[in-house]
mmCIF file of C-alpha atoms in Angstrom:
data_model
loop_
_atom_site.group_PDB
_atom_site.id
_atom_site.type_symbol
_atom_site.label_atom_id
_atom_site.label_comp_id
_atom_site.label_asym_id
_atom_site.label_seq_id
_atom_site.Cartn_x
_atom_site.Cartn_y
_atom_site.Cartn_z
ATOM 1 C CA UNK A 1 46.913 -41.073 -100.946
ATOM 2 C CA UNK A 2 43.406 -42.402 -100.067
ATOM 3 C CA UNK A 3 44.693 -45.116 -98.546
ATOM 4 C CA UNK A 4 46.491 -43.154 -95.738
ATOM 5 C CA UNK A 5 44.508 -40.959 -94.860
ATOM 6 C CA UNK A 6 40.547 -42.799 -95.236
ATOM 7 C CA UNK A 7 42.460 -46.191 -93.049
ATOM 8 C CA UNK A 8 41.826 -48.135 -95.983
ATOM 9 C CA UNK A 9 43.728 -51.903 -96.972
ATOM 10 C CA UNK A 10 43.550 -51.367 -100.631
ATOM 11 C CA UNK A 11 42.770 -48.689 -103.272
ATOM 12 C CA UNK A 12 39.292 -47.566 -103.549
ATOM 13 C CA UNK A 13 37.659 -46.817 -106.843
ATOM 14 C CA UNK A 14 38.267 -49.823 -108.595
ATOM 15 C CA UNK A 15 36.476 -51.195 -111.697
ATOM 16 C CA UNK A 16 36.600 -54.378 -110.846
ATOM 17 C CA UNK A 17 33.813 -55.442 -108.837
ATOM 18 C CA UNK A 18 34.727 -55.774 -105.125
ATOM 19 C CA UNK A 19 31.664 -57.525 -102.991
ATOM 20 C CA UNK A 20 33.586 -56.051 -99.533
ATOM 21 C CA UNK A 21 33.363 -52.279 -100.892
ATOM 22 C CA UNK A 22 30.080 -52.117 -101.164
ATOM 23 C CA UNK A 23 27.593 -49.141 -101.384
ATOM 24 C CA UNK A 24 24.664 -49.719 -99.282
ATOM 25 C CA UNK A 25 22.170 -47.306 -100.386
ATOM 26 C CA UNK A 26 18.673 -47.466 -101.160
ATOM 27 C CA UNK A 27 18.498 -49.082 -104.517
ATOM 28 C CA UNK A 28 20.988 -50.877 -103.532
ATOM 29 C CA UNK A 29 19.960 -52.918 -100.492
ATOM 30 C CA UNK A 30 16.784 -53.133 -102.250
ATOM 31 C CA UNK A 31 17.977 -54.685 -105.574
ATOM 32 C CA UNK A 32 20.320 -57.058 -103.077
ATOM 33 C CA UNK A 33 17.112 -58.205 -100.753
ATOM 34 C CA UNK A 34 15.644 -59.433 -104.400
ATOM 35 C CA UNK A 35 18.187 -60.959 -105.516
ATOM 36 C CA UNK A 36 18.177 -62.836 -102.539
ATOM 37 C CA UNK A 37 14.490 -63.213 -101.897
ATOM 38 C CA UNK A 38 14.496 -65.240 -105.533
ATOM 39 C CA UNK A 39 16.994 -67.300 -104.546
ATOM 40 C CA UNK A 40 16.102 -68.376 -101.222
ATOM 41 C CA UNK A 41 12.540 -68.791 -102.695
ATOM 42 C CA UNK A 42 13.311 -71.285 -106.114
ATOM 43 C CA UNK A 43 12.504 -68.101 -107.969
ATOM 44 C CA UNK A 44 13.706 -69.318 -111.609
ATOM 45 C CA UNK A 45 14.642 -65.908 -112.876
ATOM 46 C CA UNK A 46 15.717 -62.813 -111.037
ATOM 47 C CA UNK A 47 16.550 -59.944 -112.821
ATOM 48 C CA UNK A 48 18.378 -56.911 -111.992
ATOM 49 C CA UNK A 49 19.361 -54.117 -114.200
ATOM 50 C CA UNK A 50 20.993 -50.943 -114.018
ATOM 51 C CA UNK A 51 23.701 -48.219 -115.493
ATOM 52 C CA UNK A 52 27.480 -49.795 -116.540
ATOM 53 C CA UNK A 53 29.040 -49.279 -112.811
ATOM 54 C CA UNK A 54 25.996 -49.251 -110.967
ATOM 55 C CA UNK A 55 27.080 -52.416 -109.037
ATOM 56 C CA UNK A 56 25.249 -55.209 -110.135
ATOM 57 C CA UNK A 57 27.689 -57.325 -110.639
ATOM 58 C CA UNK A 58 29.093 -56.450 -106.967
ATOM 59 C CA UNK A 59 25.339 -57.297 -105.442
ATOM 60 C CA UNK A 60 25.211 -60.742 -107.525
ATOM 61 C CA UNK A 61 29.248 -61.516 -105.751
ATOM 62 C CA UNK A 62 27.956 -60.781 -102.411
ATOM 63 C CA UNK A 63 25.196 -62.994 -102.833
ATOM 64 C CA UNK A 64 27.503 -65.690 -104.348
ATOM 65 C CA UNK A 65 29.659 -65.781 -101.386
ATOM 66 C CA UNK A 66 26.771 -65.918 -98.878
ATOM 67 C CA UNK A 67 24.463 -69.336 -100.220
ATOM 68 C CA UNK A 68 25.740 -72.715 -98.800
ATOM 69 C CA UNK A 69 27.999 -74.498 -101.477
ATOM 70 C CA UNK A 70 25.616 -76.840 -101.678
ATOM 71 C CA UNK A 71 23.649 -74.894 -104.468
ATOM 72 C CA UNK A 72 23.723 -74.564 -107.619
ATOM 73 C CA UNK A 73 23.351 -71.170 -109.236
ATOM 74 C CA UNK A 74 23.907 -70.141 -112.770
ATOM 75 C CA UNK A 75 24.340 -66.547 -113.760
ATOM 76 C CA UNK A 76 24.003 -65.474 -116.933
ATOM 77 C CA UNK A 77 26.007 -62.280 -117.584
ATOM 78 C CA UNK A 78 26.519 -60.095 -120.751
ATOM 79 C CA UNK A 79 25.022 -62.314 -123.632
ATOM 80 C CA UNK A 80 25.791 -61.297 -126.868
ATOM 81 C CA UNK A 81 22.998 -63.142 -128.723
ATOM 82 C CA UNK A 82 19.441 -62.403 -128.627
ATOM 83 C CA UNK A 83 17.034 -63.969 -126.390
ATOM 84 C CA UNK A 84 15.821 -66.451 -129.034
ATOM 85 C CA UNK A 85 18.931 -68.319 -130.223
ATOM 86 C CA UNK A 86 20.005 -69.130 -126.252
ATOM 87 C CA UNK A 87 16.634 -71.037 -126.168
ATOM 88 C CA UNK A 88 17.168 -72.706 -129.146
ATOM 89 C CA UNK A 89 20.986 -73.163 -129.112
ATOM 90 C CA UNK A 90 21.350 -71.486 -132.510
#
């Protein structure tokens, strides 16, 4: 139905995170520009948080796709232990 009539190539309103349906708004494009400003500047944390759905994860896709593949980024995502035992490996 949306498909159709919106033009669009796939369903919208998925909960998978898409990086090419994303919403640019405010928070958005500013959460992006610092994820992007620690990168680019050897930043060794950047942090972003925000409501389940909010599209974090989306932001930290788009970014993926976008550095030079010679890079190496790690991304942490949904830890279930504390803080403490990931420093100490227990």
């Amino acid at each position: 139905m949306y498909e159709t009539f919106y033009q669009l190539r796939e369903k919208p309103f998925s909960i998978l995170p898409d990086p090419d349906m994303i919403y640019w708004g405010r928070m958005h494009s500013m959460a992006f520009t610092m994820l992007e400003f620690g990168v680019l500047n050897n930043a060794g944390f950047t942090v972003i948080t925000g409501e389940i759905g909010s599209g974090k994860t989306t932001l930290v896709r788009h970014l993926l796709r976008q550095l030079s593949s010679n890079l190496t980024v790690a991304l942490i995502s949904n830890s279930p232990r504390g803080a403490k035992s990931f420093w100490n490996g227990s």
